[in-house]
PDB file of C-alpha atoms in Angstrom:
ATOM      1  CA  UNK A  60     -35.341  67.708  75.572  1.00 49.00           C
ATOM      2  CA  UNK A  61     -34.110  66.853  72.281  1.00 50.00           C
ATOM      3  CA  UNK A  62     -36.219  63.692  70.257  1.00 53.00           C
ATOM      4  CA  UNK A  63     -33.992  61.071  70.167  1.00 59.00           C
ATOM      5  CA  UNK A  64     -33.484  61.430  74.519  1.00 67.00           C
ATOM      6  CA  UNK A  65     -37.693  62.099  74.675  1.00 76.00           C
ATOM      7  CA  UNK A  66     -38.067  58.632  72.679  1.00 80.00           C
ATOM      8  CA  UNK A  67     -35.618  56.764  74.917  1.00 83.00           C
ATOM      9  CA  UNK A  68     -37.150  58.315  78.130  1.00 86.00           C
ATOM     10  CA  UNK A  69     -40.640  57.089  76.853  1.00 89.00           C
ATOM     11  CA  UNK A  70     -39.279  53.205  76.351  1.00 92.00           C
ATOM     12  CA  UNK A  71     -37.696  53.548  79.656  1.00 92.00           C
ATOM     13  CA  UNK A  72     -41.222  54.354  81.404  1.00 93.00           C
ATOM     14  CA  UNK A  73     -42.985  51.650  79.502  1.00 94.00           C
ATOM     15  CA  UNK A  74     -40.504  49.536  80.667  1.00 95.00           C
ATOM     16  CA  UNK A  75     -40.519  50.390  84.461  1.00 95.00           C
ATOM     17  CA  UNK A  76     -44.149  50.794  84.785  1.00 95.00           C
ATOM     18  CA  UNK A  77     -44.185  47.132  83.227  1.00 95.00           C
ATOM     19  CA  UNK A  78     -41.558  46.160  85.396  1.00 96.00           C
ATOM     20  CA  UNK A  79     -43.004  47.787  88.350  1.00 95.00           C
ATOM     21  CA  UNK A  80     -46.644  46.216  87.731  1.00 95.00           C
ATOM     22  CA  UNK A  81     -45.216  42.870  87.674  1.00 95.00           C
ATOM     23  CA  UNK A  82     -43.188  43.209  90.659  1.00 95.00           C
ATOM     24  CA  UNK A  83     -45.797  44.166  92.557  1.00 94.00           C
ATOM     25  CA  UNK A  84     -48.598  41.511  91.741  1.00 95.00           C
ATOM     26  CA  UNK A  85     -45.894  39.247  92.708  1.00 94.00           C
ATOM     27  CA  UNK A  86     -45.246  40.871  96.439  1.00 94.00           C
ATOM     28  CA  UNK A  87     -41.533  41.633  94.816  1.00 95.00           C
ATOM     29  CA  UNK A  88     -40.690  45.508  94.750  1.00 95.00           C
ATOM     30  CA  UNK A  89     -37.949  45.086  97.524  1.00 95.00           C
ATOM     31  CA  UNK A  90     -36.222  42.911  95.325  1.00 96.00           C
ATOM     32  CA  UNK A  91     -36.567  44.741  92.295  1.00 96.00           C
ATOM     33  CA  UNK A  92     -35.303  47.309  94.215  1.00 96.00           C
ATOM     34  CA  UNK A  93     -32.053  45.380  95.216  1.00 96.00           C
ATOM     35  CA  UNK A  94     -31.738  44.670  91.418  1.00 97.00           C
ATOM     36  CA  UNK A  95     -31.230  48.315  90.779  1.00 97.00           C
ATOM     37  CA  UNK A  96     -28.881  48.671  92.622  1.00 96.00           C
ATOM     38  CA  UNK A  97     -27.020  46.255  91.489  1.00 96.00           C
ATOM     39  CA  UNK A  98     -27.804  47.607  87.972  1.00 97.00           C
ATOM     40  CA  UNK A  99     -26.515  51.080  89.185  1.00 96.00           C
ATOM     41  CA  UNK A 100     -23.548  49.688  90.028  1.00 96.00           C
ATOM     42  CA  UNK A 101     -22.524  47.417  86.711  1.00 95.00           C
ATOM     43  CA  UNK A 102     -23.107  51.306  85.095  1.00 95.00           C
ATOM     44  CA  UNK A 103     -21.154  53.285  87.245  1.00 95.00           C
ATOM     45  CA  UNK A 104     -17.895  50.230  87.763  1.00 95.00           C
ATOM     46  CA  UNK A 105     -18.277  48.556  84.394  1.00 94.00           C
ATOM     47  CA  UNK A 106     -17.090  49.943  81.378  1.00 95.00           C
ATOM     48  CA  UNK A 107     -17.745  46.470  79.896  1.00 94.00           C
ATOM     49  CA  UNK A 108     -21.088  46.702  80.925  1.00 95.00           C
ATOM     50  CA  UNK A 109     -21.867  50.004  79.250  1.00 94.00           C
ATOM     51  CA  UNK A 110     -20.356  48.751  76.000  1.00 95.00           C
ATOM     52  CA  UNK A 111     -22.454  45.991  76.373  1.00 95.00           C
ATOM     53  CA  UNK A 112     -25.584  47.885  76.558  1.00 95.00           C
ATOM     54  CA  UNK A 113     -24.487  51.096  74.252  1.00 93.00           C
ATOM     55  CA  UNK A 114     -22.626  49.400  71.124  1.00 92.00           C
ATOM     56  CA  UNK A 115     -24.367  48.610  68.142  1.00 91.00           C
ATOM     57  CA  UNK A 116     -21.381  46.369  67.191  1.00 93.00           C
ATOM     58  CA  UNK A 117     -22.918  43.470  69.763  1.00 94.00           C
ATOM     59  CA  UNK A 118     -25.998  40.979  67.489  1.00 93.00           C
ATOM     60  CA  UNK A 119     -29.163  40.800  69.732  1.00 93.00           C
ATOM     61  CA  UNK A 120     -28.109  37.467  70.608  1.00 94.00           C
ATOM     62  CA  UNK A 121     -24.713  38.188  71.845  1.00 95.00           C
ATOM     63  CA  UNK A 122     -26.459  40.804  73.751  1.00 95.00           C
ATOM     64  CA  UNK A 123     -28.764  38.777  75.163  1.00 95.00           C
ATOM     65  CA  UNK A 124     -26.146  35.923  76.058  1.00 96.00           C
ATOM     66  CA  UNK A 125     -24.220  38.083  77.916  1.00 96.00           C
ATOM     67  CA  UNK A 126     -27.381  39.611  79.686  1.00 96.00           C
ATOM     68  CA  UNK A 127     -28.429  36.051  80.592  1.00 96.00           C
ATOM     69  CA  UNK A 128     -24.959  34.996  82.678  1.00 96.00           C
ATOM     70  CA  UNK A 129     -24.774  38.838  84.084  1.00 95.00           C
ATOM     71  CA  UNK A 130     -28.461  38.449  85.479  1.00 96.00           C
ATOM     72  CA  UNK A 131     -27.669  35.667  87.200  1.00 96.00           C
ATOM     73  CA  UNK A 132     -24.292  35.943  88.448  1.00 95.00           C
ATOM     74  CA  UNK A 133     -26.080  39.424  89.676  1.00 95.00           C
ATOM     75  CA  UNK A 134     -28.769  37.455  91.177  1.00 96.00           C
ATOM     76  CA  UNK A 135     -31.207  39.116  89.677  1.00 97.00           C
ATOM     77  CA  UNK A 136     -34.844  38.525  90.223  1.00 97.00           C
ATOM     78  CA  UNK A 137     -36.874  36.561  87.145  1.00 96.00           C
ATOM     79  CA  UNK A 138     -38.548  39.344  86.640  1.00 96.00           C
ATOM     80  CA  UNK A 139     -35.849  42.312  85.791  1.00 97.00           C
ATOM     81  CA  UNK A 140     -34.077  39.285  84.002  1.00 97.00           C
ATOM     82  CA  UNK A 141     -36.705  38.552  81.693  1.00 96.00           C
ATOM     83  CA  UNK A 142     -36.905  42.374  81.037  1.00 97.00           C
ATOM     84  CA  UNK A 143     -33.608  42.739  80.541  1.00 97.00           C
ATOM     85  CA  UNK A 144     -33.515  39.505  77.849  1.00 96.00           C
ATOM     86  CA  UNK A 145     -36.601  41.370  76.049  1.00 96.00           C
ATOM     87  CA  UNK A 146     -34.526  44.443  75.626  1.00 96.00           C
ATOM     88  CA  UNK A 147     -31.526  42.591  74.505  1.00 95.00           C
ATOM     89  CA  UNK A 148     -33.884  40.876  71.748  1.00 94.00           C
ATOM     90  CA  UNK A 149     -35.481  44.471  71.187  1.00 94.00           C
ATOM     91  CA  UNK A 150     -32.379  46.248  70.546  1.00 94.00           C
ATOM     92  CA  UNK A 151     -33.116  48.564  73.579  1.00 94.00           C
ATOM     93  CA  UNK A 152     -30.819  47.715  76.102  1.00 95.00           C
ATOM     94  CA  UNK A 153     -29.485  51.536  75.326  1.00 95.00           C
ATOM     95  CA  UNK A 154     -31.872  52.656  77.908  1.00 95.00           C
ATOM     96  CA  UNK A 155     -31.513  51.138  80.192  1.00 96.00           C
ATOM     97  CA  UNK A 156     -29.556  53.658  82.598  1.00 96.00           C
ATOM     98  CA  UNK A 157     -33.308  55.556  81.598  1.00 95.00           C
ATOM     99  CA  UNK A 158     -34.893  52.480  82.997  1.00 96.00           C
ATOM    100  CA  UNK A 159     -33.138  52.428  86.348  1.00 96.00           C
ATOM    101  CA  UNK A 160     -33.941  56.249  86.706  1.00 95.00           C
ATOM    102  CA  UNK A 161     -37.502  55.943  86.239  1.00 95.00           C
ATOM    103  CA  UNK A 162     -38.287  52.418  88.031  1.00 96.00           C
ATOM    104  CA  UNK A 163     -36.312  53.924  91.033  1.00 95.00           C
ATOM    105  CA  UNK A 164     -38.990  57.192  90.662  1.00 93.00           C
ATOM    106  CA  UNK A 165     -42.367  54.973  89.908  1.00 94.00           C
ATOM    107  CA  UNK A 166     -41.196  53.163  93.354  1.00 94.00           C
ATOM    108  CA  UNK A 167     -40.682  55.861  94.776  1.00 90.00           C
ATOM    109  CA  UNK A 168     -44.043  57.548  94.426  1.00 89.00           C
ATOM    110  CA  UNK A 169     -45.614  54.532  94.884  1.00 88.00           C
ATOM    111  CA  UNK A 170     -44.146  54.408  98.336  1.00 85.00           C
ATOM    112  CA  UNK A 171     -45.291  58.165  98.657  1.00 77.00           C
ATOM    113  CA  UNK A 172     -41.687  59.323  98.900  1.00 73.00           C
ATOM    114  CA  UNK A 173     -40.601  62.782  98.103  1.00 71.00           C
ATOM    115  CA  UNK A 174     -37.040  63.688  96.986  1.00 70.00           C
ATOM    116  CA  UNK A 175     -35.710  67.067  97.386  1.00 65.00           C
ATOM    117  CA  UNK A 176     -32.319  68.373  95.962  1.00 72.00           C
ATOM    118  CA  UNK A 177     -30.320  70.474  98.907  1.00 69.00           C
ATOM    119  CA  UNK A 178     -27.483  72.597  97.314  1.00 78.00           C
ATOM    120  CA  UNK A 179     -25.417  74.059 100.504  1.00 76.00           C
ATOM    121  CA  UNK A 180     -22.095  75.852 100.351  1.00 83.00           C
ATOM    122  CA  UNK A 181     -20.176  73.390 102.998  1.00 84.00           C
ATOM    123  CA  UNK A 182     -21.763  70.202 104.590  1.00 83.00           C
ATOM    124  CA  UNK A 183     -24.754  70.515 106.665  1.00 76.00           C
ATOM    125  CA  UNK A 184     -24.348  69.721 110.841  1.00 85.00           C
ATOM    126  CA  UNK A 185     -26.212  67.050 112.385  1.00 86.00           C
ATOM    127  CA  UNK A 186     -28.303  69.572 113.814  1.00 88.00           C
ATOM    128  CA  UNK A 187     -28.591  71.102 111.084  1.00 81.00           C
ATOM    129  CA  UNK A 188     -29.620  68.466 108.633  1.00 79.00           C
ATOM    130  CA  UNK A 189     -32.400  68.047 111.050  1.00 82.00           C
ATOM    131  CA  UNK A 190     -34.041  70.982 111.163  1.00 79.00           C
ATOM    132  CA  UNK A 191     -34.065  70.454 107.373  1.00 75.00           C
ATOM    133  CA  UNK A 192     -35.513  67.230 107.070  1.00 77.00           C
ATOM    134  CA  UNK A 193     -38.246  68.550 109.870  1.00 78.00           C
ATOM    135  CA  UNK A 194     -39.053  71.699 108.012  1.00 74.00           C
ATOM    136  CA  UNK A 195     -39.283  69.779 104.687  1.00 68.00           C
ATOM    137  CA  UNK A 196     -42.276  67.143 106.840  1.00 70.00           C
ATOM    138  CA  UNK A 197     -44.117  70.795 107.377  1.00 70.00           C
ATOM    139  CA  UNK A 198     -43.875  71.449 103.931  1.00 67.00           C
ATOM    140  CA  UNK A 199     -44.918  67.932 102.172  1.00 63.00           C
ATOM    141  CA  UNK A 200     -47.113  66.683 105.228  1.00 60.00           C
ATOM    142  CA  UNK A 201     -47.535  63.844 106.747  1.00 66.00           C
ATOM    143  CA  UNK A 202     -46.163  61.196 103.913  1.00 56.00           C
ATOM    144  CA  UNK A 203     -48.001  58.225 106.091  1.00 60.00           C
ATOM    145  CA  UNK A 204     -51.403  59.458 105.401  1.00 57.00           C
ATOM    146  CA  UNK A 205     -49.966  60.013 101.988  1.00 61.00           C
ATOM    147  CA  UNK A 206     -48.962  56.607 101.481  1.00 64.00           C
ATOM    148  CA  UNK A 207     -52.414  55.448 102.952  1.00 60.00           C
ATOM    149  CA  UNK A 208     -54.081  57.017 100.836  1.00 64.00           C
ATOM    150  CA  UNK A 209     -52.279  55.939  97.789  1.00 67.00           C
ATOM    151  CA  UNK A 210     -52.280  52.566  98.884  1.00 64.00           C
ATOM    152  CA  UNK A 211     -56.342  52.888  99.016  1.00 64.00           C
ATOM    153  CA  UNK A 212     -56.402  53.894  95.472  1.00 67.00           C
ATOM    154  CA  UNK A 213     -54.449  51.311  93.945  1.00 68.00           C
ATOM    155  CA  UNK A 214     -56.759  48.493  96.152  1.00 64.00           C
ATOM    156  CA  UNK A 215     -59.806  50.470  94.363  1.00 64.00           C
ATOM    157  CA  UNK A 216     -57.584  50.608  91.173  1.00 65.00           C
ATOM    158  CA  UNK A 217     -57.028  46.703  91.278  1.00 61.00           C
ATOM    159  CA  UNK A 218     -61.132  46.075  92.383  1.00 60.00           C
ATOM    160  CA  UNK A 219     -62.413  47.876  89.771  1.00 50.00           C
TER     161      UNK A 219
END
């Protein structure tokens, strides 16, 4: 990975594991989870929005402005909008695509989920797609004791 991309991918995880802390000492990762979605989708529809968030021709404060009315016409939660206004003020809205990536992933984990990338030549059968997704339980065990067990060490994380 070039510097530049390893220096934005590090803000970005600072940033989500912030973001993710927060959300959940407040009970809130489902909604910060609805928020990234709706953050995927202002960067995949909007090239407005990537402008916005890319262009070093917008002044922190016109950056932040903008943030402001998009967070809560998006109904954001306080918390990604506050994060969002700190990276308009920081000049770091940039990585925020980065941000999305890795919150979704820290989540993830969290939740003791496991993704898997399946490259087939045509689309998989019902049946098919089954016998995956069973064979790939075999292979990563059972994910509830999993998340049990990571649940136990972040109640002995937040004790001690």
């Amino acid at each position: 990975m070039s510097e530049p991309a390893s220096i934005s991918t590090g803000i970005a995880e600072r940033y989500a594991t912030a973001v993710y802390d927060l959300a959940r000492e407040a009970n809130q990762v489902d909604a910060i989870e609805g928020d990234l979605d709706a953050l995927e989708a202002a960067l995949t529809d909007s090239d407005d929005f990537q402008r916005l968030i890319s262009s070093p021709h917008y002044t922190r404060d016109q950056q932040a402005g903008a943030i402001k009315v998009l967070a809560d016409k998006m109904g954001l939660t306080k918390t990604m909008a506050n994060t969002l206004a700190l990276m308009a003020q920081k000049r770091r809205l940039f990585v925020l695509p980065a941000l999305v990536k890795s919150l979704r992933e820290t989540i993830a984990e969290a939740k003791g989920e496991i993704t898997a990338d399946v490259t087939t030549a045509k689309a998989l059968t019902k049946t098919q797609a089954g016998k995956l997704t069973k064979a790939l339980n075999a292979c990563t065990g059972d994910t509830s004791l999993r998340s049990r067990l990571g649940s136990l060490q972040n109640a002995m994380k937040e004790v001690g």
